[in-house]
Protein backbone atom coordinates (compact mmCIF):
# COMPACT_ATOMS: atom_id res chain seq x y z
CA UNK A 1 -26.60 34.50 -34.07
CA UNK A 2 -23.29 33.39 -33.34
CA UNK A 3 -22.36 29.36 -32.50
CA UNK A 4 -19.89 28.09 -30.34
CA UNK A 5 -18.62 24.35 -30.75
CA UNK A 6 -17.09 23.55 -27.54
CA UNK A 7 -15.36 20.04 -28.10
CA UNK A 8 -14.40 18.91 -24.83
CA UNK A 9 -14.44 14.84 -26.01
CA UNK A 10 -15.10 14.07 -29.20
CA UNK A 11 -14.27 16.16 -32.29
CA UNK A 12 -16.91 17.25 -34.86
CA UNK A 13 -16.85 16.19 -38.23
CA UNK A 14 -16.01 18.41 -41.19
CA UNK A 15 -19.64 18.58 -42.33
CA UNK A 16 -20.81 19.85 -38.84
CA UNK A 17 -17.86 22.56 -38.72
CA UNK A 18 -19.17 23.35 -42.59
CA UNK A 19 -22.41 24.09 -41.60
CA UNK A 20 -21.63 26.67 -38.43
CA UNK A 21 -19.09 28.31 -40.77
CA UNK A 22 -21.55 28.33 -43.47
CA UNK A 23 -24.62 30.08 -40.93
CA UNK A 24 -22.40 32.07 -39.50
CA UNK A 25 -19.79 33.43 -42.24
CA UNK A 26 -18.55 36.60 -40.68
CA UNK A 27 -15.58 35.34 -38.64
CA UNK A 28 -14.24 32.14 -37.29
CA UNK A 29 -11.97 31.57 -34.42
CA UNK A 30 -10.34 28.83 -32.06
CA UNK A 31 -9.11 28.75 -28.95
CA UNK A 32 -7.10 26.08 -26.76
CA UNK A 33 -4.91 25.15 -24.11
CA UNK A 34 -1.33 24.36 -24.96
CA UNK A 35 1.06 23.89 -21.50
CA UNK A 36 -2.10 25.33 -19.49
CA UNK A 37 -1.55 28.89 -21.30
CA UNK A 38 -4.77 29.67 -23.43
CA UNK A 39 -3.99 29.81 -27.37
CA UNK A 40 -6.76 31.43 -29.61
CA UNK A 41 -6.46 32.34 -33.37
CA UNK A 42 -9.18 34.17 -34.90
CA UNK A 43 -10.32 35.87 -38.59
CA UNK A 44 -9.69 32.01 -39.66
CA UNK A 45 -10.39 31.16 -43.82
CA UNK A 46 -13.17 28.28 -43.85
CA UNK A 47 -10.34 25.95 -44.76
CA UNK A 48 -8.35 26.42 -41.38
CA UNK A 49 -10.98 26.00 -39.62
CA UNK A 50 -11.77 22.92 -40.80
CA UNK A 51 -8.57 21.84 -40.45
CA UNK A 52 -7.88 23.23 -36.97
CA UNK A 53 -11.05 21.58 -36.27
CA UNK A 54 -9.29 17.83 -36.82
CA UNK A 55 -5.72 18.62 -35.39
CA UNK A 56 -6.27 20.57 -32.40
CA UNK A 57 -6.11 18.66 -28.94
CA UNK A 58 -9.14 18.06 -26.76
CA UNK A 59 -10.62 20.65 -25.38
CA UNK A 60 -10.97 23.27 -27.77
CA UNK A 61 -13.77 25.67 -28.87
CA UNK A 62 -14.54 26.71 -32.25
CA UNK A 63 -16.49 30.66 -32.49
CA UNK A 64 -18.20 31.40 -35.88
CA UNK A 65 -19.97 34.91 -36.19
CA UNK A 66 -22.51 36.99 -37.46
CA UNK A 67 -21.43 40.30 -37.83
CA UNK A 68 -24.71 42.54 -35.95
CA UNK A 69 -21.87 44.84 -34.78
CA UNK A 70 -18.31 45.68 -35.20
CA UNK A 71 -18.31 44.18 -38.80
CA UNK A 72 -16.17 41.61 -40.51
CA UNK A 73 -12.83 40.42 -39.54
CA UNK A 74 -10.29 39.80 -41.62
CA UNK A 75 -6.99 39.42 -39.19
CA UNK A 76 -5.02 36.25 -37.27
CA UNK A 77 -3.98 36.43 -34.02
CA UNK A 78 -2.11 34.03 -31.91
CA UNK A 79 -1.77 33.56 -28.13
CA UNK A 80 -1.21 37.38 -26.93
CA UNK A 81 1.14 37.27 -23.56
C-alpha cells in the first residue's frame, strides 16, 4: 500500500522518509506550492527524496508507491502548465 506524508508543520526526519521509501520502493514523488501554482516532481531516487524532504517549504506532501498496477516509474517531471 502506498503512504502519503503530508507535512503541513513540521518536517519529518530522514529516518521517517527512509522508512516510507524503504516499504514502499516503487516510486517516490513531491508536490508543493511555489507562488500558489502547484509544483510536483515524481520517479524521485531515494536520495532526492530525502533531500527534498528537508528543503522544501511547508506544506508539502511526499507519495511513495507500491507498484499493484501500472508498474515502476522511472521518469521526473516538474510543474506541467
Amino acid at each position: 500500500m502506498c503512504q502519503i506524508l503530508h507535512c503541513e508543520t513540521a518536517r519529518p526526519s530522514r529516518k521517517q522518509v527512509r522508512r516510507v521509501i524503504d516499504a514502499n520502493p516503487d516510486g517516490t514523488g513531491v508536490a508543493w506550492i511555489d507562488g500558489g501554482v502547484a509544483q510536483w516532481r515524481k520517479g524521485l531516487t531515494d536520495d532526492q527524496a530525502l533531500d527534498l524532504s528537508q528543503s522544501l517549504p511547508l506544506p508539502f506532501a511526499l507519495h511513495a508507491r507500491v507498484a499493484t498496477s501500472g508498474g515502476r516509474d522511472h521518469y521526473s517531471m516538474s510543474r506541467l502548465t
